[in-house]
Amino acid sequence: MFPVRPDEPEYAKLPEIKAPEANRYGKKIDIGCEHKDLTGKSLKINGDDGIGSNPDRYKQHGFYFTADNCIACHACESACSEKNDLPAHLAFRAVGYVEGGTWPITKRVNVSMACNHCDDPVCLKGCPTRAYTKFAEYGAVLQDPNICFGCGYCTWVCPYNAPQLDPVKGQVEKCNMCVDRLEVGLKPACVSACLAGALDFGIIETTPENRHQTKTAIPGFPSPEITHPNIRFQLTQSLPREMTRADAVPLRYVRDGQDQEYKPQVRTENREREWGMAKLSTRENPLVLFTLASQAVVGAFLALFLGPLLGLSELAPAAHPLAYPALLFALLGLETAALVVSTMHLGKPHRFYRAFNNLRYSPVSREVAGIAVFYNLLGVHTLLTAFPGLFAFLPPALLAWLTGASGWGAVVAGPVALYFMHAIYRVPARPFWNHWQVLTSFFGSMFALGALTVSLTYAAVSLAQGKPVTELLGWLAWPVVFGLALEAVGLWCHARDLKRRGDEGAASHYEQTTTFGKTYLARNIALLFAIAATAALAALRPDGLAGLALWVGAALLIVVTGTVGRMLFYALVIPTTMPGAFFWRNKAFQEHAQKTGLAARPQTGVALDAH
Amino acid sequence: MRRFAAGWHCPPKPVPASKPALVRAVYHALYRSPHQRGLRLAAGTLLMLKHALRGALFSWPLYVLLLVGMLAPWPGASWLLAIALPGLLVSLYILLKGVHDDYCRLVHGEILRSQALLAVLRPGPDAR
């Protein structure tokens, strides 16, 4: 058990207080009543078998933050870091601020934020490895770094930036509610260290001493409807109508005239339109390759397998007995490369197999399972098609059935995997991604890149054999045009919807049209040109080497457009995190520190990206 | 290079200093005995088999690619090696790292019993 000091001050001890039955979202506060089977067990903190003596052990606890009192001294951060022995680049609790007004009447609201141990923890559902557990003890959401394999998906889905991806260790860690202190009746370290009485802790929906408000909103705090967080605020001071973030996110919070709540709005700053090429490259570059390659492989296999059934006899295995299996192996190779790249993107690649642990809830698990099934069926189909002689011991009818069944299986598994791939990005904490355009983009790439891969390979082979290629290219051009048009329509609707909204998605769109403005414009023009060029090639059907050269030119344009578009997709997303400070949790400062070498000094608190 | 090599060492699991000197001496004598060395070798081999089989379940098409790249008579088949060889290296790295992690967790610093040797094949801490 955690050793309690004999002179422990009263403010560090949890008060005995009567709790209501349910919280404001209708959830029972006494978790032990609902789940009797979970009570009376040890939390096994550091291998200790003891069970805490806290009488409120099974009641949902939460933080209380009085913004009026916070002076941004960062004592809570220091106490947390000391308690959890954290390196300088990691913090489970962070203090950021929003500011408003004009000099000399200015106001600043500091917000100290850690994990809110939500009623509906999206990190728990999103984690593919099941590293998260919501405990009946105190309602704490705890994460086991030994199970985590460092994909970072929980950091995408959490609206409060609570889980921290440690790029050095390659795993995620987060606030553990100081459950060891709670077991012996002490408040968490951050609360006990608070100098100004801003941070408090206790059973949720009770009002701690010296407080009278238990609000769920404060300027800069994401919508509590996403996860039902266990944090309550008090903010009594009058604030200006507009409050601005101190970090680089182009957002401000404007008070709504009707319900007096602060709503996010884009902070426009007369920025020039730039290329922003250096910022296009992100930690997610491997995912750019993985998503595009997987979509191309699925699309190409659909074209190869379904083409002959739809009347494209040129695509039948009999028409090209050498090129057909060779292309299947090339697709298998491309998917292998995509899988290798995506696995190495993990903090701990050797734990890749844990990605299947949470098929019930996590879209990541479902995507990985879908891709694994597709990849294996593609492998079986390729092997049976390319080397039927190896399976001569099987009855011919069974061999034919196995070949067909594996092909049809891959035809179904591929698009299903891409659907789950899209579902990964539909998270409310990332409004720029949370749009159906992701689906049109992924399936658009599947049609365009898949048909392009097959048509160019077959065209090159047919040309080498002296056969005409115009008809096949003409037919396969239409899926390319359809895919590109699907992507273009999705992008147009996405931009239109983002402009209408005032949230982080609109801020992402603002970045899209300013920081990356020229790249965005060039991509859009290139996409429209690619649609027109492919449609023209399909209609005019130029023959011979010149025709093939034109096709190769169009293909290059399509690949470059797709790659730049996907890089923009990852570079532009702005999460619904709490505001950072000038030097802390500020993307602009982190970029500056990494560019200037400041990040090499550990005390700066910015880790050089090791993964 | 030294840093890389250090990453492959198992962290020490010392016998607590609170234990009597005799207990610690018996532990060390037993741990270094030929029987325990043999059991550690057997456990390591079992772990290697476990990880290799699990890896092969997911990545067998990679090995097919490698074979086809080397043996297939098609023109340009050797290009498949450009993909398969780096993939094989990554696959080997993942295999060795997985075996190493499990070895450090389950075998290193432990006194093994021959009757319970198969326990190393049980799923890790992520199994629910």
mmCIF file of C-alpha atoms in Angstrom, chain B:
data_model
loop_
_atom_site.group_PDB
_atom_site.id
_atom_site.type_symbol
_atom_site.label_atom_id
_atom_site.label_comp_id
_atom_site.label_asym_id
_atom_site.label_seq_id
_atom_site.Cartn_x
_atom_site.Cartn_y
_atom_site.Cartn_z
ATOM 1 C CA MET B 1 26.174 0.043 -32.427
ATOM 2 C CA ARG B 2 26.853 -0.408 -28.715
ATOM 3 C CA ARG B 3 23.449 1.166 -27.985
ATOM 4 C CA PHE B 4 21.786 -1.190 -30.452
ATOM 5 C CA ALA B 5 23.500 -4.197 -28.884
ATOM 6 C CA ALA B 6 22.569 -3.006 -25.398
ATOM 7 C CA GLY B 7 18.930 -3.018 -26.467
ATOM 8 C CA TRP B 8 19.139 -6.803 -26.868
ATOM 9 C CA HIS B 9 20.335 -7.473 -23.332
ATOM 10 C CA CYS B 10 17.749 -8.660 -20.853
ATOM 11 C CA PRO B 11 17.427 -6.350 -17.863
ATOM 12 C CA PRO B 12 18.850 -8.053 -14.764
ATOM 13 C CA LYS B 13 16.451 -9.671 -12.296
ATOM 14 C CA PRO B 14 18.548 -9.636 -9.112
ATOM 15 C CA VAL B 15 17.605 -11.675 -6.062
ATOM 16 C CA PRO B 16 16.415 -9.105 -3.507
ATOM 17 C CA ALA B 17 19.185 -8.047 -1.154
ATOM 18 C CA SER B 18 16.769 -8.692 1.722
ATOM 19 C CA LYS B 19 17.053 -12.437 1.106
ATOM 20 C CA PRO B 20 19.641 -14.279 3.205
ATOM 21 C CA ALA B 21 23.075 -14.741 1.643
ATOM 22 C CA LEU B 22 22.571 -18.513 1.617
ATOM 23 C CA VAL B 23 19.361 -18.206 -0.421
ATOM 24 C CA ARG B 24 21.126 -15.978 -2.938
ATOM 25 C CA ALA B 25 24.100 -18.324 -3.191
ATOM 26 C CA VAL B 26 21.842 -21.368 -3.722
ATOM 27 C CA TYR B 27 19.914 -19.447 -6.399
ATOM 28 C CA HIS B 28 23.098 -18.542 -8.266
ATOM 29 C CA ALA B 29 24.490 -22.058 -8.041
ATOM 30 C CA LEU B 30 21.241 -23.535 -9.304
ATOM 31 C CA TYR B 31 20.793 -20.909 -12.044
ATOM 32 C CA ARG B 32 24.262 -21.630 -13.447
ATOM 33 C CA SER B 33 23.905 -25.410 -13.302
ATOM 34 C CA PRO B 34 24.109 -27.377 -16.617
ATOM 35 C CA HIS B 35 20.537 -28.616 -16.067
ATOM 36 C CA GLN B 36 19.157 -25.057 -15.874
ATOM 37 C CA ARG B 37 21.263 -23.985 -18.854
ATOM 38 C CA GLY B 38 19.757 -26.849 -20.832
ATOM 39 C CA LEU B 39 16.250 -25.905 -19.762
ATOM 40 C CA ARG B 40 16.873 -22.280 -20.803
ATOM 41 C CA LEU B 41 18.076 -23.472 -24.200
ATOM 42 C CA ALA B 42 14.976 -25.654 -24.575
ATOM 43 C CA ALA B 43 12.702 -22.787 -23.515
ATOM 44 C CA GLY B 44 14.402 -20.456 -25.995
ATOM 45 C CA THR B 45 13.912 -23.010 -28.773
ATOM 46 C CA LEU B 46 10.234 -23.399 -27.862
ATOM 47 C CA LEU B 47 9.786 -19.634 -27.924
ATOM 48 C CA MET B 48 11.499 -19.443 -31.310
ATOM 49 C CA LEU B 49 9.121 -22.103 -32.643
ATOM 50 C CA LYS B 50 6.084 -20.355 -31.186
ATOM 51 C CA HIS B 51 6.972 -16.991 -32.705
ATOM 52 C CA ALA B 52 8.062 -18.471 -36.035
ATOM 53 C CA LEU B 53 4.790 -20.391 -36.396
ATOM 54 C CA ARG B 54 2.690 -17.394 -35.396
ATOM 55 C CA GLY B 55 4.650 -15.169 -37.793
ATOM 56 C CA ALA B 56 4.272 -17.683 -40.608
ATOM 57 C CA LEU B 57 0.517 -17.715 -40.087
ATOM 58 C CA PHE B 58 0.393 -14.053 -41.113
ATOM 59 C CA SER B 59 3.365 -13.674 -43.402
ATOM 60 C CA TRP B 60 3.615 -16.922 -45.368
ATOM 61 C CA PRO B 61 2.933 -15.145 -48.691
ATOM 62 C CA LEU B 62 6.201 -13.284 -48.088
ATOM 63 C CA TYR B 63 8.132 -16.565 -48.190
ATOM 64 C CA VAL B 64 6.223 -17.651 -51.286
ATOM 65 C CA LEU B 65 7.277 -14.380 -52.922
ATOM 66 C CA LEU B 66 10.864 -15.087 -51.982
ATOM 67 C CA LEU B 67 10.749 -18.544 -53.555
ATOM 68 C CA VAL B 68 9.011 -17.293 -56.684
ATOM 69 C CA GLY B 69 11.513 -14.438 -56.975
ATOM 70 C CA MET B 70 14.385 -16.920 -56.857
ATOM 71 C CA LEU B 71 12.955 -19.828 -58.824
ATOM 72 C CA ALA B 72 10.259 -18.642 -61.226
ATOM 73 C CA PRO B 73 11.325 -18.585 -64.883
ATOM 74 C CA TRP B 74 9.300 -15.461 -65.715
ATOM 75 C CA PRO B 75 11.147 -12.408 -66.998
ATOM 76 C CA GLY B 76 11.421 -9.828 -64.222
ATOM 77 C CA ALA B 77 10.518 -12.283 -61.464
ATOM 78 C CA SER B 78 13.709 -11.337 -59.634
ATOM 79 C CA TRP B 79 12.117 -7.918 -59.026
ATOM 80 C CA LEU B 80 9.974 -9.644 -56.439
ATOM 81 C CA LEU B 81 13.153 -10.129 -54.416
ATOM 82 C CA ALA B 82 13.458 -6.358 -54.095
ATOM 83 C CA ILE B 83 10.266 -6.486 -52.037
ATOM 84 C CA ALA B 84 10.673 -9.881 -50.434
ATOM 85 C CA LEU B 85 14.218 -9.416 -49.084
ATOM 86 C CA PRO B 86 13.562 -6.237 -47.035
ATOM 87 C CA GLY B 87 10.301 -7.851 -45.942
ATOM 88 C CA LEU B 88 12.229 -10.927 -44.833
ATOM 89 C CA LEU B 89 14.650 -8.779 -42.823
ATOM 90 C CA VAL B 90 11.768 -6.998 -41.103
ATOM 91 C CA SER B 91 10.088 -10.338 -40.483
ATOM 92 C CA LEU B 92 13.293 -11.715 -38.911
ATOM 93 C CA TYR B 93 13.683 -8.588 -36.777
ATOM 94 C CA ILE B 94 10.095 -8.932 -35.542
ATOM 95 C CA LEU B 95 10.646 -12.634 -34.832
ATOM 96 C CA LEU B 96 13.875 -12.087 -32.879
ATOM 97 C CA LYS B 97 12.511 -9.116 -30.963
ATOM 98 C CA GLY B 98 9.405 -11.102 -29.995
ATOM 99 C CA VAL B 99 11.468 -14.092 -28.866
ATOM 100 C CA HIS B 100 13.838 -11.794 -26.977
ATOM 101 C CA ASP B 101 10.988 -10.030 -25.160
ATOM 102 C CA ASP B 102 9.386 -13.305 -24.102
ATOM 103 C CA TYR B 103 12.754 -14.785 -23.129
ATOM 104 C CA CYS B 104 13.528 -11.814 -20.885
ATOM 105 C CA ARG B 105 10.057 -11.976 -19.339
ATOM 106 C CA LEU B 106 9.694 -15.717 -18.830
ATOM 107 C CA VAL B 107 13.120 -17.355 -18.859
ATOM 108 C CA HIS B 108 15.909 -14.948 -17.974
ATOM 109 C CA GLY B 109 16.649 -14.889 -14.252
ATOM 110 C CA GLU B 110 14.094 -17.620 -13.502
ATOM 111 C CA ILE B 111 14.681 -21.092 -12.085
ATOM 112 C CA LEU B 112 12.869 -23.337 -14.583
ATOM 113 C CA ARG B 113 11.180 -26.665 -13.901
ATOM 114 C CA SER B 114 11.288 -29.250 -16.655
ATOM 115 C CA GLN B 115 7.659 -30.257 -15.979
ATOM 116 C CA ALA B 116 6.481 -26.690 -16.514
ATOM 117 C CA LEU B 117 8.602 -25.878 -19.539
ATOM 118 C CA LEU B 118 5.617 -25.720 -21.878
ATOM 119 C CA ALA B 119 4.288 -22.815 -19.812
ATOM 120 C CA VAL B 120 6.450 -20.514 -21.955
ATOM 121 C CA LEU B 121 4.069 -21.225 -24.833
ATOM 122 C CA ARG B 122 1.111 -19.709 -22.992
ATOM 123 C CA PRO B 123 -0.167 -16.360 -24.305
ATOM 124 C CA GLY B 124 1.421 -13.184 -22.947
ATOM 125 C CA PRO B 125 -0.050 -10.506 -20.676
ATOM 126 C CA ASP B 126 -2.452 -9.377 -23.401
ATOM 127 C CA ALA B 127 -4.444 -12.598 -23.319
ATOM 128 C CA ARG B 128 -7.815 -12.119 -21.661
#
